[in-house]
Amino acid sequence: MAEVEETLKRIQSQNGVQGIIIINSEGIPIKTTLDNASTVQYAGLIHQLVMKARSTVRDIDPQNDLTFLRIRSKKNEIMIAPDKDYFLIVIQNPSD
Amino acid sequence: TVSVAPTSSGDGLRPETGSVHSAEAEVQTLSTAVSWTQTQPHDEAQELLLQPAADRLDPPGLKAFLQRVEDTVIRELDRNGRSHAFDEFQVNWEDQSQPVSCLHCLQHPSAQERGLHVTSVSWSCTGSVIACAFGRTDDGDWITEPSCVCTWNLDRRGLNPKQADLVIDVATAVTALCCHPQQPALIAGGLYSGEVVVWDTSRTQDPVLVQTGMSADSHREPVYQVAWVPLQKAGEFGVLSACSGGRVLLWTGDLNEGRFVLNAAYALVPQQVPHSSYVSFKARGSSTVGVTSLALSPWDPDTFLVGSEGGLLLRCSFSSQTPAAVPSEGHNVTLRAPAVFVFRPRSGPVHSIHCSPFHRNLFVSAGTDGRAHLHSLLQADPLLSLRVSDSSVFQVQWSPSRPLVFAAAAAQGEVHIFDLGRRSLRPAATIEQGGADQAATCLAFNSQNSHLLALGRTNGTVCIWQLSHDLTEQSPREISQLEQIANQVAA
């Protein structure tokens, strides 16, 4: 329990990190540093997007698989580290 | 036990049922379990999920998962924070054809026939209505000419560019106009005769709500600027007016009487302009500092900026207690000298000043020297001087959505939009329409719809221009670029 919290603290302390969300394979948030409404919104939308990205990669080459997803927008960047059971979502504003 | 009751029918037939078999058996529950369900509001269900209970263990595999991904993620975050790969990268999702395009060209034929110029334009607080003041911007015998204020609602379906939605007739030329920041129906105006008026456009009969009238308190010279000033009580506003007689007056409206009451009065005289190495002002010149422009600071309610006919640029304070060195003119309120700081003076009248909505120390000013000067409140010299035109610049205004952008309207008719984020000092976009007979006298950005810019000309037309995405959408590093510019103040 403590190790999980410490890992999250380390990530949060990186430059410009605005929020961290961990969702499980069903898209349900497990841990978050944002408010509930934003967390629920991010969780649902990003879960769908990761599934789509993964199937895109595997359709192009069945031997391949998704390892990391980054979405860059005008205001910030969303980084997603996917896995079998969980997704780690980090929102960063690099110019901060 | 189980039994079956024999049925009987009404027709007298004896039912044929077989003999009933019965047997006895016993049943007893061996184990019990209790379970209940209850619907919960959607939010609550999620809340429970997200609040980790102190005694609840982490989901299985979470620690291992984080250990697997932590290093990768931190490395990417770090690299991203230091990367310059996307510094100037911008994507246009909107359709871009031209930087500026003309949407409407509004005219009031009877004003045009009388040769009236557009002296001031102001958007209503909702952003739908443009109010235009007519009068003359040159000297002459025009003061006795009646003029008008026209409004057009651009969001209305039946917009007729040649016919205003509302025309308010005014006895003399209107020299200043300002819409109320919260109540869409109220418009304040300053007249050539020195009067200050507030019109209520929701009234069908007489739109004049409050006016100064010709009292001992009012201005005697043309009022070149009016502005709504928030008063101490939230939601209440007063009107600040400035005239070429060197007076800046703050009025509060007495709605019962329909008259303005003087709340505070400031007089600017050359002897009371703060000393500086630049200003070797000879007191024997004019006895007043004719005010041609006024700007309120959105950051500091005590500060206001004043530009004069003689080229002075002053920072003033509402709370100044110094009495003004002028003979008492029978005003009910003591005249005070508000000037606190003097900036580097210009060679000719300062026509326009505007404070940046994005940085508390920055403001831009322009006048007859054809340049736009970017100043910091903290120093006398300008930070930057941009050449706008060979002729006078009548108005300059910051963009409400892009911190680095401002527009300047020039006497030769062109309007330039400058972007301080660009390396070049040339304008980012230009609205041409040549000829001195179409001088651009006033402009106003629409704060609600930041892609709209209204432009008034001496030929009596008001054009509504649409600005492209580039000129209205704030880019990520703009605020910090503006900070850098503002920090160039000499130590």
XYZ file of C-alpha atoms in Angstrom:
587
model
C 0.000 0.000 0.000
C 2.734 2.415 0.981
C 4.839 1.502 -2.032
C 1.932 2.246 -4.357
C 1.410 5.656 -2.791
C 5.105 6.421 -2.954
C 5.318 5.480 -6.596
C 2.418 7.780 -7.334
C 4.110 10.565 -5.379
C 7.299 10.146 -7.388
C 5.374 10.396 -10.640
C 3.360 13.369 -9.385
C 6.562 15.213 -8.533
C 7.770 15.202 -12.143
C 7.732 18.535 -13.913
C 4.296 19.693 -14.987
C 2.283 16.649 -13.904
C -1.314 17.742 -13.440
C -2.955 14.443 -12.545
C -2.605 10.658 -12.333
C -5.348 8.079 -12.753
C -5.079 4.291 -12.583
C -7.923 2.354 -14.164
C -8.465 -1.377 -14.292
C -9.064 -3.467 -17.387
C -12.761 -2.655 -17.296
C -12.172 1.083 -17.256
C -13.060 1.555 -13.602
C -10.833 4.026 -11.741
C -8.780 2.515 -8.951
C -6.656 5.463 -7.868
C -6.701 9.113 -8.791
C -5.304 12.500 -7.886
C -8.052 14.418 -9.680
C -11.623 15.193 -8.643
C -14.223 12.471 -9.107
C -16.063 13.995 -12.029
C -12.909 14.481 -14.121
C -11.620 11.052 -13.171
C -14.767 9.317 -14.303
C -14.718 11.265 -17.566
C -11.082 10.503 -18.327
C -11.471 6.845 -17.346
C -14.345 6.150 -19.696
C -12.956 8.027 -22.673
C -9.378 6.836 -22.381
C -10.304 3.221 -21.854
C -12.151 3.221 -25.160
C -9.307 4.994 -26.909
C -6.676 2.554 -25.634
C -8.756 -0.398 -26.768
C -9.073 1.159 -30.215
C -5.377 1.984 -30.398
C -4.459 -1.538 -29.367
C -6.690 -3.151 -31.936
C -5.305 -0.810 -34.606
C -1.743 -1.893 -33.833
C -2.643 -5.590 -33.749
C -4.726 -5.430 -36.922
C -1.815 -3.952 -38.823
C 0.539 -6.608 -37.460
C -0.817 -9.416 -35.305
C 2.663 -10.031 -33.866
C 2.774 -6.474 -32.574
C 1.093 -4.942 -29.549
C 0.538 -1.523 -28.009
C 3.157 -0.492 -25.435
C 2.526 3.203 -24.809
C 0.079 5.872 -25.956
C 0.585 9.623 -25.922
C -2.004 12.223 -26.865
C -0.689 15.705 -27.376
C -3.133 18.622 -27.299
C -2.810 22.393 -27.278
C -2.976 22.562 -23.533
C -1.329 19.369 -22.263
C -0.201 15.820 -22.963
C -1.859 12.608 -21.791
C 0.444 9.589 -21.393
C -0.986 6.106 -21.007
C 0.976 3.032 -19.998
C -1.319 0.059 -20.698
C -1.069 -3.431 -19.284
C -3.163 -6.570 -18.986
C -4.893 -5.560 -15.765
C -4.383 -1.828 -15.378
C -3.761 1.397 -17.258
C -1.692 4.228 -15.808
C -2.810 7.647 -17.104
C -0.656 10.712 -16.475
C -1.645 14.220 -17.561
C 1.267 16.605 -17.995
C 1.588 20.206 -19.063
C 5.150 20.238 -20.366
C 5.559 23.999 -20.409
C 4.884 24.306 -16.675
C -48.535 -32.480 2.750
C -49.947 -31.923 -0.643
C -53.592 -32.286 -1.504
C -55.752 -31.602 -4.490
C -59.307 -30.426 -4.090
C -61.652 -32.130 -6.531
C -63.320 -29.723 -8.927
C -67.056 -29.746 -9.438
C -68.769 -28.647 -12.570
C -72.243 -27.229 -12.828
C -73.766 -29.730 -15.179
C -74.184 -32.428 -12.596
C -71.614 -34.767 -14.086
C -69.554 -36.515 -11.532
C -65.866 -35.656 -12.025
C -63.661 -38.573 -12.850
C -60.557 -38.095 -10.875
C -58.247 -40.832 -9.911
C -57.526 -41.569 -6.332
C -55.238 -39.038 -4.803
C -51.841 -40.239 -3.750
C -50.258 -38.492 -0.868
C -47.032 -38.918 0.942
C -45.370 -37.175 3.804
C -41.926 -35.573 3.664
C -40.043 -33.146 5.891
C -37.808 -30.224 4.899
C -35.418 -28.212 7.041
C -32.930 -25.524 6.076
C -29.353 -26.516 6.877
C -27.504 -23.325 6.189
C -28.629 -19.762 5.866
C -27.241 -16.767 4.103
C -28.537 -13.240 4.239
C -28.215 -10.919 1.249
C -29.772 -7.628 0.374
C -29.652 -5.239 -2.523
C -30.307 -1.551 -2.705
C -29.961 0.873 -5.600
C -27.604 3.728 -4.916
C -27.263 7.014 -6.725
C -24.702 6.731 -9.531
C -22.220 9.189 -8.012
C -22.175 7.539 -4.672
C -21.297 4.201 -6.169
C -18.274 5.680 -7.825
C -17.279 7.618 -4.737
C -17.107 4.458 -2.715
C -14.893 2.954 -5.331
C -12.461 5.809 -5.422
C -11.928 6.384 -1.732
C -9.465 3.854 -0.555
C -10.531 2.580 2.828
C -7.786 2.453 5.342
C -8.218 -1.207 5.905
C -8.725 -2.140 2.261
C -5.858 -3.863 0.451
C -4.725 -2.713 -2.943
C -6.164 -4.633 -5.855
C -3.992 -7.610 -6.697
C -1.131 -6.947 -9.045
C -1.295 -3.156 -8.736
C 2.046 -2.868 -7.007
C 3.707 -5.124 -9.549
C 2.126 -3.208 -12.424
C 3.393 0.117 -11.112
C 6.848 -1.291 -10.602
C 6.842 -2.397 -14.222
C 5.767 0.931 -15.685
C 7.163 3.494 -13.277
C 10.580 3.922 -14.843
C 9.279 4.164 -18.378
C 6.679 6.723 -17.444
C 9.048 8.884 -15.440
C 11.577 8.811 -18.250
C 8.936 9.919 -20.762
C 7.627 12.656 -18.480
C 11.100 13.979 -17.960
C 11.966 13.920 -21.654
C 8.688 15.570 -22.523
C 9.293 18.362 -20.074
C 12.636 19.123 -21.687
C 11.642 18.565 -25.284
C 11.407 21.408 -27.798
C 9.974 19.195 -30.480
C 6.569 20.795 -30.423
C 7.537 24.363 -29.564
C 6.196 26.168 -32.622
C 3.951 23.357 -33.739
C 0.362 24.365 -34.246
C -2.504 22.585 -35.881
C -5.343 24.346 -37.650
C -8.589 22.522 -37.202
C -10.624 25.497 -38.289
C -10.965 26.479 -41.891
C -8.508 29.284 -42.639
C -8.631 31.293 -45.781
C -7.743 34.845 -44.870
C -6.539 36.477 -41.717
C -9.324 39.068 -41.846
C -12.592 39.184 -43.721
C -15.367 41.732 -43.713
C -18.662 40.400 -42.407
C -20.869 43.461 -42.408
C -20.695 47.055 -43.445
C -23.202 48.985 -41.366
C -24.423 52.426 -42.355
C -26.946 54.939 -41.179
C -27.934 56.788 -44.343
C -29.220 59.946 -42.687
C -25.990 60.343 -40.740
C -23.983 59.781 -43.872
C -25.966 62.379 -45.763
C -25.115 64.903 -43.106
C -21.465 63.998 -43.419
C -21.155 62.662 -39.903
C -18.203 60.537 -38.893
C -18.294 57.543 -36.618
C -16.622 58.794 -33.454
C -16.848 55.775 -31.210
C -17.977 52.147 -31.240
C -18.741 49.916 -28.305
C -19.965 46.340 -27.990
C -22.652 45.470 -25.476
C -21.703 43.145 -22.640
C -23.533 40.265 -24.343
C -21.458 40.678 -27.476
C -24.471 40.802 -29.781
C -25.060 44.500 -30.151
C -22.729 47.104 -31.587
C -23.427 50.689 -30.576
C -22.061 53.472 -32.801
C -21.738 57.145 -32.008
C -21.855 59.740 -34.737
C -20.346 63.176 -34.718
C -17.315 64.858 -36.145
C -13.708 64.235 -35.370
C -12.404 67.460 -36.823
C -12.855 71.010 -35.676
C -15.376 73.241 -37.237
C -18.866 74.531 -36.889
C -20.235 71.093 -36.492
C -20.979 71.399 -32.827
C -24.469 72.586 -33.464
C -25.275 69.717 -35.774
C -27.556 67.137 -34.213
C -26.246 63.631 -34.415
C -27.210 60.196 -33.214
C -26.287 56.906 -31.660
C -27.230 53.777 -33.591
C -27.258 50.173 -32.516
C -27.344 47.010 -34.558
C -27.957 43.547 -33.173
C -25.746 41.290 -35.237
C -27.282 38.099 -33.903
C -30.737 38.993 -35.056
C -32.044 37.306 -38.163
C -33.276 40.262 -40.090
C -30.088 42.285 -39.803
C -30.259 45.157 -42.242
C -26.864 46.808 -42.599
C -28.446 49.959 -43.930
C -30.968 50.306 -41.164
C -30.090 50.442 -37.515
C -32.207 48.534 -35.007
C -32.317 51.562 -32.781
C -31.544 55.210 -33.465
C -31.227 57.665 -30.583
C -31.251 61.277 -31.682
C -28.879 63.533 -29.839
C -28.764 67.302 -29.898
C -25.024 67.634 -30.442
C -22.159 65.513 -31.676
C -21.433 62.439 -29.595
C -17.729 62.232 -28.888
C -17.493 59.214 -26.604
C -19.450 56.019 -26.043
C -19.240 53.105 -23.658
C -21.628 50.209 -23.066
C -22.335 49.077 -19.503
C -20.233 46.064 -18.501
C -23.162 44.169 -17.000
C -26.449 45.625 -18.155
C -26.880 45.273 -21.905
C -29.426 48.056 -22.225
C -27.360 50.880 -20.767
C -24.989 53.009 -22.830
C -22.998 55.962 -21.522
C -22.118 58.786 -23.871
C -20.111 61.957 -23.795
C -21.135 64.917 -25.916
C -19.344 67.743 -27.648
C -21.173 70.168 -25.367
C -19.571 68.613 -22.300
C -22.612 66.693 -21.163
C -22.529 63.103 -20.029
C -25.619 60.989 -20.691
C -26.717 57.431 -20.022
C -29.295 55.996 -22.390
C -31.471 53.036 -21.516
C -32.209 51.278 -24.773
C -34.917 49.131 -23.251
C -37.141 52.176 -22.823
C -39.525 52.819 -25.646
C -40.260 56.433 -24.890
C -37.403 58.652 -23.898
C -34.198 56.642 -23.743
C -32.347 59.191 -21.623
C -31.969 57.663 -18.182
C -29.564 60.046 -16.510
C -27.724 63.115 -17.702
C -25.488 65.765 -16.265
C -27.318 68.665 -17.753
C -25.620 72.013 -17.862
C -24.855 72.424 -14.195
C -21.956 74.042 -12.430
C -20.449 70.594 -12.003
C -20.443 69.502 -15.595
C -17.765 69.769 -18.195
C -17.591 72.815 -20.390
C -15.436 71.198 -23.055
C -16.047 68.192 -25.296
C -15.994 64.906 -23.439
C -13.539 62.661 -25.234
C -13.872 59.569 -23.099
C -16.442 57.952 -20.865
C -15.958 54.756 -18.941
C -17.974 52.701 -16.455
C -16.185 52.382 -13.144
C -17.096 49.795 -10.500
C -17.973 51.499 -7.234
C -17.345 50.175 -3.783
C -20.695 48.489 -3.527
C -20.629 45.371 -5.709
C -22.742 45.660 -8.828
C -22.895 49.423 -8.762
C -21.149 51.464 -11.356
C -20.360 55.098 -11.833
C -19.413 56.910 -15.000
C -16.003 58.507 -15.396
C -15.774 61.278 -17.957
C -12.775 63.179 -19.248
C -12.834 66.380 -21.243
C -10.400 68.561 -23.064
C -10.732 71.140 -20.296
C -8.495 69.024 -18.117
C -11.205 67.633 -15.889
C -11.837 64.014 -15.042
C -15.155 63.612 -13.246
C -16.740 60.591 -11.584
C -20.536 60.592 -11.620
C -23.112 58.448 -9.887
C -26.620 58.302 -11.252
C -29.612 59.473 -9.293
C -32.298 57.524 -11.054
C -35.192 59.295 -9.352
C -34.134 62.689 -10.552
C -32.672 61.415 -13.787
C -29.557 63.406 -13.054
C -25.952 62.656 -12.376
C -24.442 63.537 -9.052
C -20.769 64.366 -8.925
C -18.973 61.813 -6.778
C -15.342 62.818 -7.249
C -13.555 65.380 -9.374
C -10.018 65.574 -10.614
C -8.318 68.449 -12.341
C -5.100 68.221 -14.229
C -2.924 71.297 -14.340
C 0.600 71.543 -15.669
C 2.089 72.703 -12.365
C 0.890 69.572 -10.661
C 2.309 67.111 -13.144
C 4.974 65.122 -11.263
C 8.487 66.181 -12.054
C 10.689 63.991 -14.097
C 13.807 64.441 -16.158
C 11.756 64.510 -19.319
C 9.091 66.915 -18.473
C 10.366 70.437 -18.377
C 6.910 71.700 -18.461
C 6.556 75.388 -18.565
C 3.700 76.409 -16.431
C 3.034 79.482 -18.466
C 1.751 77.517 -21.393
C -1.809 76.384 -21.332
C -3.443 76.446 -17.974
C -5.049 73.084 -18.372
C -3.970 69.655 -19.466
C -6.594 68.785 -22.063
C -7.465 65.121 -21.656
C -7.842 63.257 -24.935
C -7.713 59.687 -23.701
C -8.399 57.728 -20.566
C -7.866 54.123 -19.549
C -8.898 52.208 -16.471
C -6.739 49.417 -15.131
C -8.630 46.121 -14.869
C -6.093 44.998 -12.258
C -5.924 47.926 -9.863
C -9.172 49.771 -9.145
C -7.249 52.787 -7.891
C -5.210 53.420 -11.032
C -6.229 55.180 -14.185
C -4.162 56.463 -17.077
C -4.599 59.775 -18.834
C -3.289 61.046 -22.157
C -3.335 64.722 -23.053
C -3.462 67.057 -26.034
C 0.075 68.112 -25.303
C 1.420 64.579 -25.443
C 1.550 63.876 -21.726
C 0.979 60.359 -20.501
C 0.160 60.167 -16.803
C -0.620 57.524 -14.252
C -3.261 58.771 -11.842
C -4.811 57.581 -8.644
C -8.458 57.793 -7.644
C -7.538 58.040 -4.001
C -5.210 61.000 -4.382
C -5.945 63.613 -1.719
C -3.886 66.491 -3.101
C -6.135 69.466 -3.805
C -5.909 70.754 -7.347
C -4.341 74.141 -7.907
C -7.303 75.602 -9.704
C -9.674 78.328 -8.717
C -12.850 76.968 -7.252
C -15.540 76.853 -9.895
C -18.471 76.247 -7.637
C -18.188 72.504 -7.774
C -19.824 70.660 -4.939
C -16.867 68.357 -4.626
C -13.258 69.416 -4.039
C -11.123 69.100 -7.099
C -8.119 66.895 -6.614
C -4.873 66.472 -8.488
C -4.642 62.811 -9.396
C -1.342 62.556 -11.298
C 1.159 60.266 -9.629
C 3.675 59.342 -12.307
C 4.600 60.737 -15.704
C 5.747 58.621 -18.634
C 7.914 59.800 -21.493
C 5.835 62.427 -23.253
C 4.944 62.376 -26.912
C 5.184 65.159 -29.412
C 1.496 65.341 -30.116
C -1.870 64.415 -28.612
C -2.212 60.941 -27.147
C -5.359 59.622 -28.770
C -5.672 56.246 -27.169
C -4.486 54.204 -24.188
C -5.454 50.663 -23.297
C -4.353 48.465 -20.386
C -3.514 44.839 -21.100
C -6.167 42.393 -19.891
C -3.423 39.803 -19.400
C -0.668 41.602 -17.535
C -1.092 44.071 -14.717
C 1.837 46.300 -15.677
C 1.448 46.588 -19.417
C -0.435 49.121 -21.461
C -0.277 50.391 -25.000
C -0.653 53.996 -26.145
C -0.831 55.731 -29.496
C -1.142 59.226 -30.870
C -0.188 61.567 -33.642
C 3.373 60.294 -33.935
C 2.076 57.268 -35.813
C 3.545 54.768 -33.412
C 2.142 52.368 -30.869
C 4.125 52.432 -27.642
C 4.137 49.483 -25.269
C 4.689 50.686 -21.716
C 5.143 49.156 -18.319
C 3.603 51.007 -15.379
C 6.920 50.611 -13.640
C 9.066 52.824 -15.840
C 8.844 56.067 -17.773
C 10.325 54.875 -21.062
C 8.343 52.624 -23.352
C 9.394 48.968 -23.562
C 8.756 48.860 -27.271
C 7.686 51.299 -29.988
C 6.103 49.943 -33.120
C 5.608 51.937 -36.275
C 1.962 51.770 -37.239
C 1.491 54.432 -39.878
C 2.846 57.676 -41.273
C -0.301 59.359 -40.059
C -1.904 59.633 -36.648
C -3.096 56.571 -34.861
C -6.580 57.168 -33.480
C -7.172 54.074 -31.449
C -5.269 51.111 -30.135
C -6.742 48.149 -28.278
C -5.516 44.836 -26.917
C -7.138 41.612 -28.074
C -9.429 40.103 -25.415
C -8.285 36.565 -26.211
C -4.651 36.710 -27.303
C -2.270 38.317 -24.801
C 0.289 39.319 -27.420
C -2.066 40.851 -29.969
C -3.315 44.419 -30.323
C -4.960 46.389 -33.130
C -4.297 49.986 -34.191
C -6.485 52.230 -36.357
C -4.797 54.961 -38.380
C -5.848 58.225 -39.931
C -4.970 57.070 -43.429
C -7.594 54.376 -43.126
C -5.575 51.249 -42.538
C -5.929 49.086 -39.451
C -2.997 46.952 -38.416
C -3.078 43.967 -36.100
C 0.208 43.324 -34.349
C 1.371 40.068 -32.813
C 4.224 40.550 -30.364
C 4.977 36.854 -30.496
C 6.254 37.153 -34.019
C 9.879 37.928 -34.582
C 9.132 40.677 -37.060
C 7.719 44.044 -35.950
C 5.532 44.220 -39.020
C 1.811 43.733 -38.557
C 0.411 40.211 -38.541
C -2.626 41.354 -40.515
C -3.838 44.557 -42.132
C -7.276 45.823 -42.987
C -6.788 48.129 -45.927
C -9.214 50.615 -47.167
C -7.362 53.501 -48.470
C -7.928 57.181 -48.502
C -8.040 59.898 -45.890
C -11.757 60.256 -46.454
C -12.128 56.849 -44.897
C -9.922 57.382 -41.862
C -10.347 54.689 -39.253
C -11.392 56.611 -36.179
C -12.259 53.916 -33.688
C -12.201 50.201 -33.211
C -13.457 47.713 -30.659
C -12.811 44.028 -30.083
C -15.794 41.936 -29.038
C -14.946 40.274 -25.708
C -17.685 37.658 -25.996
C -16.993 36.703 -29.586
C -13.295 37.323 -29.785
C -13.122 36.824 -33.538
C -15.103 40.004 -34.217
C -13.621 43.479 -34.576
C -15.724 46.592 -35.181
C -14.214 49.504 -37.053
C -15.672 52.998 -37.455
C -14.685 55.366 -40.243
C -15.050 58.999 -41.149
C -17.326 58.076 -44.055
C -19.962 57.077 -41.534
C -19.639 53.332 -41.921
C -19.001 50.718 -39.262
C -17.450 47.532 -40.586
C -17.490 44.280 -38.677
C -14.434 42.190 -39.454
C -13.883 38.547 -38.664
C -10.419 37.543 -37.527
C -8.894 34.173 -38.238
C -8.142 31.463 -35.726
C -4.474 32.471 -35.550
C -5.326 35.951 -34.409
C -7.818 34.891 -31.771
C -6.745 31.554 -30.297
C -4.253 31.805 -27.506
C -1.201 29.616 -27.957
C 0.341 27.770 -25.012
C 3.389 29.922 -24.359
C 1.832 33.326 -24.872
C 1.413 34.330 -21.285
C 5.020 33.532 -20.491
C 6.172 35.455 -23.571
C 4.167 38.438 -22.378
C 5.773 38.100 -18.957
C 9.194 38.165 -20.577
C 8.346 41.361 -22.413
C 6.995 42.947 -19.251
C 10.113 41.972 -17.331
C 12.345 43.937 -19.659
C 11.907 46.890 -17.332
C 15.278 48.473 -16.684
C 16.484 47.895 -13.166
